[in-house]
Every structure is written in C-alpha cells, then in structure tokens.
C-alpha cells in the first residue's frame, strides 16, 4: 500500500497572476538574494546570456542530463504563475506546479531543510527578478528514468523532510553554519557519495567525498585527504577568497560556489567554516598547521629517486615557473602542489583535469588563471607528469594505478561545463 500511495501523482497547483514585486519589502528581497547565493540558484539556472535564472544548463547525472528550467517570473516560460505553495513544493518535495516530479538534480533533498521564512524570502527574490522569455531544451532521460512518476517512490525512500533542530550544546554560529551547509548550501550534493539510485549516502558517508561533472569533490570530514588538516580559520579563508595558503585554490565546480558565497556577510562564512571544521577533522592549532605545511614543502624540495625523467622535464618546463614555492609571483597565486588535496587523493582525476583544462574561471579574479595543456601534451606526456608530481609532492602516498587509462577517460570528458549532452559518469576508483 505504501508503494501504491507513493506512486500517485501530484495534483496541479492553480496558476496565479504574476505577483507584483512591490508587495515584497526591499529587506525581504535582499534577504532572498543572499539565500539565492547560498543555494547557487544562478549557477545551475543560468540563462543563455550567462546571467539571470532563465535556465538551459545541463546537469550531468549517471542517468542522463537534466536541464535546469527557467525560474524567472516570466508567465509563459518561467514560474511567473507560481503561488508560494507551488514554489515551496518544488523546494521541499520536488514537485513542479503542474504536478510532474522534479529530478533531484535540483537539490530539494537539501533545500527541504530551509525555514519557511527563508523560502518566502527566496520566493520574493525570484519573483522580483526580471522576467526572461526562454524555453530551455527539455530533459530527455532514457527509459526507465524518463518516467518521472518513479521519483515519487524515490522520494519515499530517500527524501527526509523537515527542518533541522538546533543543537543547544553547540554555539549559535555552529548551528547557523550547519543550517547553511546542510540546507540551502547543499554542500553534500557534491561532497557526499551517491548510491546506485543516485541518492546521497548518509550516516558515516555524509560529506565523505563525491563526484560532480568529472571532478572529485573531496571528503570534508575525517576522511579528508588534505595533507594539512583543515582548520576553521583555513576553511573560512578558502570559502571567502577561493584560496588558502595551506591548501590551494577552489577550482572546477567549487569556484562558482565560492564566487556566490562572496555575497554573504562574513559571519555566515565563518559559521559554515566552524561547522565544517567540527566534522571530525583533527582541529589543529594554527601553529601546528603551519609547521605541517612547512615540513611538506621542505620535503618536496628534494628530487624523488624514482621520478620519471620525462615527467621532470615537463614539470620544469611547464609548471615550475608558476608553482615552485620560491619563484616570483608575477600574478595571481602560486598554489604549492605539495599542499594540494588532489595531489594526495586516491586517484589523479582532479589534477589531470586541471592540467588538461587549465583554470579559466577563477573563484576570484585576483587568483589569476592557469593555461590548459590539452592540446600541447599527449596522454603519455600527461601521465609522465602525473607520476612525477605524485612521487615528488606526495611521496608518502602509493603511486597512482592505471594513470594512462584515467588520463584518456578525463580527456574524453573535456567539454565546456554545462553543455547539454556530455560527460559520461565517472566510475569509482
Ligand atoms: C545543482 C543545480 C541546481 C541548483 C543549485 C538549483 N536548482 Fe533548481 N532546478 C535544477 C534543475 C536541473 C531543475 C529541473 C529539474 C527537472 O526538470 O526535473 C530545477 C528546477 C527548479 C524549480 C522547478 C521549476 C519548474 O519549472 O518545474 C524551481 C522552482 C527551482 N529549481 C528553484 C531553484 C532555486 C530557488 C534555487 C536556489 C535556491 C535552485 N533551484 C537551485 C537544478 C538546480
Ligand atoms: C557543485 C559541486 C559543489 C558544491 C555544491 C560544493 N562543493 Fe566544495 N568542492 C567541489 C569540488 C569539485 C572541489 C574540488 C576543487 C578543487 O580541487 O579545486 C571542492 C572543494 C572543496 C573544499 C576543499 C577540499 C580540499 O580538501 O581541498 C572545501 C573545503 C569545500 N569544497 C567546501 C564546500 C562547502 C562548505 C560547500 C557548501 C557551501 C561546498 N563545498 C559545496 C564541489 C562542490
Ligand atoms: C602561468 C602560470 C601557471 C602555469 C604555467 C601552470 N599553472 Fe597551475 N595554477 C596557476 C594558477 C594562477 C593557479 C590558481 C588558479 C585559480 O584558482 O584561479 C593554478 C592552480 C593549479 C592547481 C590547483 C588546482 C586545484 O583545483 O586545486 C594545480 C594542481 C596546478 N595548477 C597544476 C599545474 C601543473 C601540473 C602545471 C604544469 C603542467 C601548471 N599548473 C602550470 C598558474 C599556473
């Protein structure tokens, strides 16, 4: 009976006349703007003009590409006729106004934790944005996933509704951080592994590392492979500037997250850092973290015995000028490879992707850009480079296995992010 109940369809919520934005106070709209930044609405719902919320970006899932829809208040092609209850249902339960189920590529499994007041402010913000007439390409998943009614069953299994109960034993900042990280911030959408049905794994696997658009989103808790353990201070710096000297930069899909978080008041980024730092990573004093970073850097100054000569030559020619810790900083930052989580990770995917693609859209323009080497280097050359970097900068870690295969796999998925119809899922390591 539960399954039968779960499979009944939603009813449509009656359309309304487009709300007049002047019914919302400026303070409510401003609050909604900040919450939209926490929720990365504009990252996924970005329109063809690279602005606004007009939709069209493809989200790659193992089940196919789900296209973000137009959520501007356009009456014909956006959500201009949506009442607040319709909006709330999409944010909390994954139901669209006309009654069809949404795929969880729209992270309602996290958004469901947002408070009523915050969702109302978000609604006000969205309704006060300019209406853009735009019909994004439709989502067309292969059978059986094209049957959206199945998501009713999926929700029955995996959607846990309800807001978070504040933990009185923790500080107000910690509770605020948890609310932002676990709710609208949907950090787990990328940083948690998923099961065979595409649902985030919970419990001990929560924030234990996931994949997104061919990138590994590293573990944020005790399983973190960051060579220098994250402190609350380092997390705050990283989330605020996209860079921390003991860790490196926020690139790939994390760059846009950091760009959005810049809109928030400082206290909110601090709160998020406090919460993430509490997730089980040893909470190192900052002097201890500095000592650890210095030890890793001085170890990396020694040339490894088993380094490939080709890899070393390529590194010296192509990377050293910008990445050796001692050189002059001409522009941007000089991330030390010895401190980079990706260099110490179980597989070389993030490092490979950075080498091939470069970094064209920094989290902050002050970080500088990095050239990509996809057209310069063959798979064999990139593999030699990877082996050298691993041996020199992460000598305690086992050499990566099947490096050539992984370079070929990453190269095959090099597409400008967000183009519809790309990137097959990445197999587990
Ligand atoms: C990770 C990407 C992602 C983020 C972040 C995201 N969305 Fe979505 N959203 C989607 C996708 C994809 C769909 C379409 C899902 C489908 O068609 O099944 C969607 C659908 C929706 C819908 C339903 C629209 C309709 O036509 O049915 C609403 C409303 C919505 N999103 C609002 C938001 C708001 C507000 C935010 C920010 C708080 C947000 N989304 C953040 C990906 C995202
Ligand atoms: C769209 C996917 C996505 C979302 C959402 C996301 N992250 Fe990330 N995050 C990544 C990826 C990918 C990386 C790896 C970036 C790199 O290697 O440069 C990363 C890296 C990080 C790192 C650095 C980890 C390390 O050891 O190097 C931290 C810390 C982090 N994210 C925190 C957060 C927090 C907090 C949130 C929620 C506010 C969040 N992330 C949301 C994808 C995401
Ligand atoms: C012209 C200078 C320049 C060159 C050459 C260069 N890089 Fe970078 N690299 C940068 C900058 C700047 C960043 C930080 C960019 C940002 O985040 O905006 C960076 C970032 C990185 C990161 C961190 C990415 C992350 O997600 O944490 C890695 C790893 C990296 N580079 C490896 C390499 C390797 C390997 C080479 C040689 C094949 C190389 N770089 C060549 C300038 C350079």
Coordinates of C-alpha atoms and ligand atoms in Angstrom, one line a residue:
X1 CA 0.0 0.0 0.0
X2 CA 2.9 2.4 0.7
X3 CA 4.3 1.9 -2.8
X4 CA 0.9 2.4 -4.4
X5 CA 0.4 5.6 -2.3
X6 CA 3.9 6.8 -3.2
X7 CA 3.1 6.4 -6.9
X8 CA 0.0 8.5 -7.0
X9 CA 0.8 11.7 -8.9
X10 CA 0.8 15.2 -7.6
X11 CA -2.2 17.4 -8.2
X12 CA -1.5 20.7 -10.1
X13 CA -1.5 23.9 -8.0
X14 CA -3.7 26.5 -9.6
X15 CA -1.8 29.2 -11.5
X16 CA -2.0 32.8 -10.2
X17 CA -1.5 36.2 -11.8
X18 CA 2.2 37.1 -11.6
X19 CA 2.8 38.6 -8.2
X20 CA 3.5 42.4 -8.2
X21 CA 7.1 42.6 -6.9
X22 CA 6.1 45.8 -4.9
X23 CA 4.2 43.6 -2.4
X24 CA 7.6 42.4 -1.1
X25 CA 9.7 44.6 1.1
X26 CA 13.1 45.6 -0.1
X27 CA 14.6 43.9 3.0
X28 CA 12.8 40.6 2.2
X29 CA 14.1 40.7 -1.4
X30 CA 17.6 41.4 -0.2
X31 CA 17.4 38.5 2.2
X32 CA 16.3 36.3 -0.6
X33 CA 19.2 37.5 -2.8
X34 CA 21.7 36.3 -0.2
X35 CA 19.9 33.0 0.2
X36 CA 19.9 32.5 -3.6
X37 CA 23.7 32.9 -3.4
X38 CA 23.9 30.3 -0.7
X39 CA 21.8 28.0 -2.8
X40 CA 23.7 28.6 -6.1
X41 CA 20.4 29.1 -7.9
X42 CA 22.1 31.2 -10.6
X43 CA 24.9 28.7 -11.1
X44 CA 22.5 26.0 -12.3
X45 CA 19.6 28.0 -13.6
X46 CA 21.9 30.4 -15.5
X47 CA 20.4 31.6 -18.8
X48 CA 21.8 31.6 -22.3
X49 CA 23.1 35.2 -21.7
X50 CA 25.3 33.8 -18.8
X51 CA 23.1 35.9 -16.5
X52 CA 19.9 35.5 -14.6
X53 CA 17.8 32.5 -14.0
X54 CA 16.4 31.7 -17.4
X55 CA 17.7 28.1 -17.5
X56 CA 19.4 25.8 -20.0
X57 CA 22.4 24.4 -18.2
X58 CA 22.7 20.7 -18.4
X59 CA 23.4 18.8 -15.1
X60 CA 25.2 15.5 -15.8
X61 CA 24.0 12.6 -13.7
X62 CA 24.6 8.9 -14.2
X63 CA 21.1 8.7 -15.5
X64 CA 21.5 11.3 -18.2
X65 CA 21.5 15.1 -18.5
X66 CA 18.9 17.0 -16.6
X67 CA 18.4 20.6 -17.9
X68 CA 17.7 23.4 -15.4
X69 CA 14.5 25.2 -16.2
X70 CA 13.6 28.8 -16.5
X71 CA 12.8 30.1 -13.0
X72 CA 12.4 33.8 -13.9
X73 CA 8.9 35.2 -13.3
X74 CA 8.1 35.0 -17.0
X75 CA 4.4 33.9 -17.2
X76 CA 4.7 31.8 -20.3
X77 CA 8.1 30.1 -20.0
X78 CA 9.2 30.7 -16.3
X79 CA 7.5 30.4 -13.0
X80 CA 5.5 33.7 -13.1
X81 CA 2.2 32.0 -12.4
X82 CA 3.5 30.1 -9.4
X83 CA 2.0 30.7 -6.0
X84 CA 4.2 30.4 -2.9
X85 CA 2.8 27.0 -2.1
X86 CA 3.8 25.8 -5.6
X87 CA 7.3 27.2 -5.1
X88 CA 7.6 25.6 -1.6
X89 CA 6.6 22.2 -3.0
X90 CA 9.3 22.4 -5.6
X91 CA 11.9 23.4 -2.9
X92 CA 10.8 20.9 -0.2
X93 CA 9.3 18.0 -2.0
X94 CA 10.5 18.1 -5.6
X95 CA 7.1 18.7 -7.2
X96 CA 6.5 21.1 -10.1
X97 CA 3.5 23.3 -10.2
X98 CA 1.7 21.3 -12.9
X99 CA 2.1 18.1 -10.8
X100 CA 5.2 16.5 -12.5
X101 CA 8.0 15.3 -10.3
X102 CA 11.4 17.0 -10.5
X103 CA 14.6 15.1 -10.6
X104 CA 16.9 15.6 -7.5
X105 CA 19.5 17.3 -9.8
X106 CA 17.5 20.2 -8.3
X107 CA 18.8 19.7 -4.8
X108 CA 15.5 19.7 -3.0
X109 CA 16.7 16.9 -0.6
X110 CA 18.9 19.6 1.0
X111 CA 16.7 22.6 0.3
X112 CA 13.9 20.9 2.2
X113 CA 15.7 21.9 5.4
X114 CA 15.3 25.7 4.8
X115 CA 12.9 27.5 7.1
X116 CA 9.6 28.9 5.9
X117 CA 10.8 32.5 6.4
X118 CA 13.9 31.8 4.2
X119 CA 11.8 30.1 1.5
X120 CA 9.4 33.0 1.5
X121 CA 12.3 35.5 1.1
X122 CA 13.7 33.4 -1.8
X123 CA 10.3 33.4 -3.5
X124 CA 10.1 37.2 -3.1
X125 CA 13.6 37.5 -4.6
X126 CA 12.9 35.2 -7.6
X127 CA 9.5 37.0 -8.3
X128 CA 11.3 40.4 -8.3
X129 CA 13.9 39.3 -10.8
X130 CA 13.4 40.4 -14.5
X131 CA 11.2 38.0 -16.4
X132 CA 13.0 36.4 -19.3
X133 CA 11.2 34.6 -22.1
X134 CA 13.2 31.5 -22.8
X135 CA 12.4 27.8 -23.3
X136 CA 15.4 25.7 -22.4
X137 CA 15.8 22.3 -24.2
X138 CA 13.7 19.7 -22.5
X139 CA 15.2 17.0 -20.2
X140 CA 15.1 13.7 -22.0
X141 CA 16.4 10.8 -19.9
X142 CA 16.4 7.2 -21.3
X143 CA 13.8 4.7 -20.0
X144 CA 13.0 3.9 -17.3
X145 CA 14.3 7.2 -15.8
X146 CA 12.2 9.3 -18.3
X147 CA 9.2 8.2 -16.1
X148 CA 9.1 11.0 -13.6
X149 CA 6.4 9.2 -11.5
X150 CA 9.2 6.9 -10.3
X151 CA 10.6 9.8 -8.4
X152 CA 7.6 9.5 -6.1
X153 CA 8.9 6.2 -5.0
X154 CA 12.5 7.6 -4.8
X155 CA 11.2 10.4 -2.6
X156 CA 9.6 7.8 -0.3
X157 CA 12.9 6.1 0.0
X158 CA 15.3 9.0 0.2
X159 CA 13.7 12.3 0.9
X160 CA 13.8 13.2 4.5
X161 CA 11.7 16.3 5.1
X162 CA 11.8 18.6 8.0
X163 CA 14.0 21.4 9.2
X164 CA 17.0 21.0 11.5
X165 CA 16.5 21.2 15.2
X166 CA 19.2 23.5 16.7
X167 CA 21.7 21.7 18.9
X168 CA 21.6 23.6 22.2
X169 CA 25.0 22.1 23.2
X170 CA 26.7 24.0 20.2
X171 CA 27.2 27.7 19.6
X172 CA 24.8 29.8 17.7
X173 CA 27.4 30.2 15.0
X174 CA 27.8 26.4 14.7
X175 CA 24.1 25.9 14.3
X176 CA 23.9 28.7 11.7
X177 CA 26.8 27.0 9.9
X178 CA 25.1 23.6 9.9
X179 CA 21.8 25.2 8.7
X180 CA 23.6 26.8 5.7
X181 CA 25.8 23.9 4.8
X182 CA 23.2 21.2 5.2
X183 CA 20.2 23.2 3.9
X184 CA 20.3 25.8 1.1
X185 CA 24.1 25.4 0.7
X186 CA 23.6 21.8 -0.4
X187 CA 27.3 21.0 0.1
X188 CA 26.5 17.3 0.3
X189 CA 25.1 17.3 -3.2
X190 CA 28.7 17.3 -4.4
X191 CA 30.6 16.2 -1.4
X192 CA 28.7 13.1 -0.4
X193 CA 28.9 9.8 -2.4
X194 CA 25.7 8.6 -4.0
X195 CA 24.1 5.1 -4.2
X196 CA 23.1 3.2 -7.3
X197 CA 19.8 5.1 -7.4
X198 CA 21.6 8.5 -7.3
X199 CA 20.7 9.3 -3.7
X200 CA 23.3 10.7 -1.3
X201 CA 24.6 8.2 1.2
X202 CA 24.1 9.3 4.7
X203 CA 25.5 8.4 8.1
X204 CA 29.2 7.8 8.1
X205 CA 29.3 8.6 4.3
X206 CA 27.8 12.0 4.7
X207 CA 30.3 14.5 3.2
X208 CA 32.8 11.7 2.7
X209 CA 33.5 12.8 -0.9
X210 CA 31.6 12.7 -4.1
X211 CA 31.9 13.4 -7.8
X212 CA 30.4 16.1 -10.0
X213 CA 31.0 16.9 -13.6
X214 CA 34.0 14.6 -13.7
X215 CA 35.6 16.3 -10.6
X216 CA 36.2 14.7 -7.3
X217 CA 34.7 16.8 -4.5
X218 CA 37.0 15.8 -1.6
X219 CA 35.8 14.5 1.7
X220 CA 35.1 17.3 4.2
X221 CA 35.2 15.2 7.3
X222 CA 37.6 12.8 9.0
X223 CA 38.3 11.1 5.7
X224 CA 39.7 14.3 4.2
X225 CA 42.9 13.7 2.2
X226 CA 44.1 17.3 2.6
X227 CA 47.8 17.0 3.5
X228 CA 47.5 19.8 6.1
X229 CA 44.3 19.2 8.1
X230 CA 41.7 21.9 7.6
X231 CA 41.2 24.3 10.5
X232 CA 38.2 26.6 10.9
X233 CA 40.4 29.5 10.0
X234 CA 41.7 27.9 6.8
X235 CA 38.1 26.9 5.8
X236 CA 37.0 30.5 6.4
X237 CA 39.8 31.9 4.2
X238 CA 39.2 29.3 1.5
X239 CA 35.4 29.9 1.4
X240 CA 36.0 33.7 1.4
X241 CA 38.8 34.1 -1.1
X242 CA 38.9 30.8 -3.0
X243 CA 42.4 30.2 -1.8
X244 CA 44.2 29.2 1.4
X245 CA 48.0 29.1 1.6
X246 CA 48.0 25.7 3.3
X247 CA 45.7 24.1 0.8
X248 CA 45.4 25.8 -2.5
X249 CA 42.6 27.1 -4.7
X250 CA 38.9 26.3 -5.2
X251 CA 38.8 25.3 -8.9
X252 CA 36.3 23.4 -11.0
X253 CA 32.7 23.4 -9.8
X254 CA 33.9 24.7 -6.4
X255 CA 35.0 28.0 -7.9
X256 CA 31.4 29.1 -8.7
X257 CA 30.3 28.1 -5.2
X258 CA 33.0 30.4 -3.7
X259 CA 32.1 33.2 -6.1
X260 CA 28.5 33.0 -4.9
X261 CA 29.4 32.8 -1.2
X262 CA 31.1 36.2 -1.6
X263 CA 27.7 37.8 -1.4
X264 CA 27.2 36.6 2.2
X265 CA 28.1 38.5 5.4
X266 CA 31.4 37.4 6.9
X267 CA 29.7 35.9 9.9
X268 CA 27.9 33.4 7.7
X269 CA 31.1 32.1 6.0
X270 CA 32.7 31.9 9.5
X271 CA 29.7 29.9 10.7
X272 CA 30.0 27.5 7.8
X273 CA 33.7 27.1 8.4
X274 CA 33.1 26.4 12.1
X275 CA 30.6 23.7 11.3
X276 CA 32.7 22.0 8.6
X277 CA 35.8 22.1 10.9
X278 CA 33.8 20.3 13.6
X279 CA 33.0 17.3 11.3
X280 CA 35.8 15.2 12.7
X281 CA 39.0 16.5 11.1
X282 CA 41.5 16.9 13.8
X283 CA 41.2 20.5 14.9
X284 CA 44.8 21.6 14.6
X285 CA 46.1 24.8 16.2
X286 CA 47.2 27.2 13.5
X287 CA 50.9 26.9 14.6
X288 CA 50.7 23.1 14.1
X289 CA 49.2 23.6 10.7
X290 CA 51.9 25.9 9.7
X291 CA 54.6 23.5 10.9
X292 CA 53.0 20.7 9.0
X293 CA 52.8 22.8 5.8
X294 CA 56.5 23.8 6.1
X295 CA 57.5 20.2 6.6
X296 CA 55.7 19.1 3.4
X297 CA 57.2 22.0 1.5
X298 CA 60.8 21.2 2.5
X299 CA 60.3 17.5 1.8
X300 CA 59.1 18.4 -1.7
X301 CA 62.2 20.4 -2.4
X302 CA 64.1 17.1 -2.6
X303 CA 64.1 15.4 -6.1
X304 CA 62.5 11.9 -5.8
X305 CA 64.7 9.0 -6.7
X306 CA 62.1 7.2 -8.9
X307 CA 61.0 10.3 -10.8
X308 CA 60.4 9.9 -14.5
X309 CA 62.9 11.9 -16.4
X310 CA 60.2 12.9 -18.9
X311 CA 57.9 14.0 -16.2
X312 CA 60.6 16.0 -14.5
X313 CA 61.4 17.8 -17.8
X314 CA 57.8 18.6 -18.5
X315 CA 57.3 19.9 -15.0
X316 CA 60.3 22.1 -15.1
X317 CA 59.3 23.4 -18.5
X318 CA 55.6 23.9 -18.0
X319 CA 54.7 24.1 -14.3
X320 CA 57.7 25.2 -12.2
X321 CA 57.7 28.8 -13.2
X322 CA 54.3 29.3 -11.6
X323 CA 54.2 26.6 -8.9
X324 CA 57.7 26.3 -7.3
X325 CA 57.1 27.9 -3.8
X326 CA 60.2 30.1 -4.2
X327 CA 59.8 31.8 -7.5
X328 CA 58.5 35.3 -8.0
X329 CA 54.7 35.8 -8.0
X330 CA 54.0 37.6 -11.2
X331 CA 50.2 37.5 -11.0
X332 CA 47.6 35.6 -9.1
X333 CA 48.6 32.9 -6.5
X334 CA 51.2 30.2 -6.5
X335 CA 49.5 27.1 -5.2
X336 CA 52.1 24.7 -3.7
X337 CA 51.5 21.3 -5.2
X338 CA 52.8 19.6 -2.1
X339 CA 49.8 21.0 -0.2
X340 CA 47.1 20.3 -2.9
X341 CA 44.4 17.8 -1.9
X342 CA 44.2 16.5 -5.4
X343 CA 47.8 15.5 -5.5
X344 CA 47.3 13.4 -2.4
X345 CA 43.9 11.9 -3.5
X346 CA 43.2 8.3 -4.3
X347 CA 43.0 9.0 -8.0
X348 CA 44.6 11.6 -10.3
X349 CA 41.3 12.9 -11.8
X350 CA 41.3 16.5 -10.4
X351 CA 45.0 17.0 -11.1
X352 CA 44.6 15.6 -14.6
X353 CA 41.6 17.8 -15.3
X354 CA 43.4 20.9 -14.1
X355 CA 46.5 20.1 -16.3
X356 CA 44.3 19.5 -19.4
X357 CA 41.7 22.2 -18.9
X358 CA 43.6 24.8 -17.0
X359 CA 41.6 27.2 -14.9
X360 CA 39.8 29.8 -17.0
X361 CA 37.2 31.0 -14.5
X362 CA 38.9 31.6 -11.1
X363 CA 36.8 31.8 -8.0
X364 CA 38.1 35.4 -7.7
X365 CA 39.9 37.3 -10.4
X366 CA 42.8 38.1 -8.0
X367 CA 43.7 34.4 -8.0
X368 CA 44.8 34.5 -11.7
X369 CA 44.2 32.0 -14.4
X370 CA 46.1 28.9 -15.4
X371 CA 46.7 27.8 -19.0
X372 CA 45.5 24.3 -20.1
X373 CA 47.7 21.8 -21.8
X374 CA 45.1 19.5 -23.5
X375 CA 46.4 20.5 -27.0
X376 CA 50.1 20.6 -26.0
X377 CA 50.6 17.2 -24.4
X378 CA 49.8 13.7 -25.4
X379 CA 48.2 11.2 -22.9
X380 CA 51.7 9.7 -22.4
X381 CA 53.2 13.1 -21.5
X382 CA 50.4 14.0 -19.1
X383 CA 50.8 10.5 -17.5
X384 CA 54.6 11.1 -17.0
X385 CA 53.9 14.5 -15.5
X386 CA 51.3 12.9 -13.1
X387 CA 53.7 10.2 -12.0
X388 CA 56.4 12.8 -11.3
X389 CA 54.1 15.2 -9.4
X390 CA 52.8 12.3 -7.3
X391 CA 56.3 11.0 -6.5
X392 CA 57.7 14.4 -5.7
X393 CA 54.8 16.1 -3.9
X394 CA 53.0 13.1 -2.2
X395 CA 55.9 10.6 -1.6
X396 CA 54.1 9.0 1.3
X397 CA 51.2 8.0 -1.0
X398 CA 51.1 4.9 -3.3
X399 CA 51.8 5.7 -6.9
X400 CA 48.6 6.1 -8.9
X401 CA 47.5 2.9 -10.8
X402 CA 46.2 2.9 -14.4
X403 CA 47.3 6.5 -15.0
X404 CA 47.1 6.3 -18.8
X405 CA 43.6 5.0 -18.7
X406 CA 42.5 7.7 -16.3
X407 CA 44.1 10.5 -18.5
X408 CA 42.2 9.1 -21.5
X409 CA 39.0 9.0 -19.6
X410 CA 39.3 12.5 -18.3
X411 CA 40.3 13.8 -21.8
X412 CA 37.2 12.1 -23.3
X413 CA 35.0 14.2 -20.9
X414 CA 36.6 17.6 -21.7
X415 CA 33.7 19.7 -22.6
X416 CA 32.9 23.2 -21.6
X417 CA 30.9 22.6 -18.4
X418 CA 27.2 22.9 -18.8
X419 CA 26.9 22.0 -22.5
X420 CA 24.0 19.7 -22.8
X421 CA 24.7 16.2 -23.8
X422 CA 28.2 15.5 -22.5
X423 CA 30.3 13.9 -19.7
X424 CA 29.5 10.2 -19.0
X425 CA 29.6 9.3 -15.3
X426 CA 33.0 8.7 -13.7
X427 CA 33.4 5.1 -12.4
X428 CA 34.5 4.8 -8.7
X429 CA 38.3 4.5 -8.1
Ligands
LIG1 C1 22.6 21.8 -8.8 C2 21.8 22.5 -9.7 C3 20.6 23.3 -9.2 C4 20.6 24.2 -8.2 C5 21.8 24.7 -7.3 C6 19.3 24.8 -8.1 N1 18.5 24.2 -9.0 FE1 16.5 24.5 -9.2 N2 16.5 23.0 -10.7 C7 17.6 22.4 -11.2 C8 17.1 21.5 -12.2 C9 18.0 20.6 -13.1 C10 15.7 21.7 -12.3 C11 14.8 20.9 -13.3 C12 14.6 19.5 -12.7 C13 13.7 18.7 -13.6 O1 13.3 19.1 -14.7 O2 13.3 17.6 -13.1 C14 15.3 22.6 -11.3 C15 14.0 23.0 -11.1 C16 13.7 24.0 -10.2 C17 12.3 24.5 -10.0 C18 11.1 23.9 -10.7 C19 10.8 24.7 -11.9 C20 9.9 24.0 -12.9 O3 9.7 24.6 -13.9 O4 9.3 22.9 -12.6 C21 12.4 25.6 -9.1 C22 11.2 26.4 -8.6 C23 13.8 25.8 -8.8 N3 14.5 24.8 -9.5 C24 14.2 26.8 -8.0 C25 15.6 26.8 -7.5 C26 16.0 27.8 -6.6 C27 15.2 28.9 -6.0 C28 17.4 27.5 -6.4 C29 18.3 28.2 -5.4 C30 17.9 28.2 -4.0 C31 17.7 26.4 -7.2 N4 16.6 26.0 -7.9 C32 18.9 25.8 -7.2 C33 18.9 22.5 -10.7 C34 19.3 23.3 -9.7
LIG2 C1 28.8 21.9 -7.4 C2 29.5 21.0 -6.6 C3 30.0 21.5 -5.2 C4 29.3 22.1 -4.2 C5 27.8 22.5 -4.2 C6 30.2 22.3 -3.1 N1 31.4 21.9 -3.5 FE1 33.1 22.1 -2.3 N2 34.2 21.3 -3.8 C7 33.7 20.8 -5.0 C8 34.9 20.3 -5.8 C9 34.8 19.7 -7.2 C10 36.0 20.6 -5.1 C11 37.5 20.3 -5.5 C12 38.0 21.6 -6.0 C13 39.5 21.7 -6.5 O1 40.1 20.6 -6.5 O2 40.0 22.7 -6.8 C14 35.6 21.1 -3.8 C15 36.5 21.5 -2.8 C16 36.0 22.0 -1.5 C17 36.9 22.2 -0.4 C18 38.4 21.9 -0.4 C19 38.7 20.5 0.0 C20 40.1 20.1 -0.1 O3 40.5 19.2 0.8 O4 40.8 20.6 -0.9 C21 36.2 22.6 0.6 C22 36.6 22.9 2.0 C23 34.8 22.7 0.1 N3 34.8 22.3 -1.2 C24 33.7 23.1 0.9 C25 32.4 23.2 0.5 C26 31.3 23.7 1.2 C27 31.4 24.2 2.7 C28 30.2 23.7 0.4 C29 28.8 24.2 0.7 C30 28.7 25.6 0.9 C31 30.7 23.1 -0.9 N4 32.0 22.8 -0.8 C32 29.8 23.0 -2.0 C33 32.4 20.8 -5.4 C34 31.4 21.4 -4.7
LIG3 C1 51.2 30.8 -16.0 C2 51.2 30.2 -14.7 C3 50.9 28.7 -14.5 C4 51.4 27.6 -15.2 C5 52.4 27.6 -16.3 C6 50.8 26.5 -14.5 N1 49.9 26.9 -13.5 FE1 48.9 25.7 -12.3 N2 48.0 27.3 -11.5 C7 48.3 28.6 -11.8 C8 47.4 29.5 -11.0 C9 47.4 31.0 -11.1 C10 46.5 28.6 -10.3 C11 45.3 29.1 -9.4 C12 44.2 29.5 -10.3 C13 42.9 29.8 -9.7 O1 42.4 29.1 -8.9 O2 42.3 30.8 -10.1 C14 46.9 27.3 -10.6 C15 46.4 26.2 -10.0 C16 46.9 24.9 -10.1 C17 46.5 23.7 -9.4 C18 45.4 23.8 -8.2 C19 44.1 23.3 -8.8 C20 43.1 22.9 -7.7 O3 42.0 22.6 -8.1 O4 43.4 23.0 -6.5 C21 47.2 22.7 -9.8 C22 47.1 21.2 -9.2 C23 48.1 23.1 -10.8 N3 47.8 24.5 -11.0 C24 49.0 22.3 -11.5 C25 49.8 22.8 -12.6 C26 50.6 21.9 -13.3 C27 50.8 20.4 -13.1 C28 51.2 22.7 -14.3 C29 52.1 22.3 -15.4 C30 51.6 21.3 -16.3 C31 50.7 24.1 -14.1 N4 49.8 24.1 -13.0 C32 51.1 25.2 -14.8 C33 49.2 29.0 -12.6 C34 49.9 28.2 -13.5

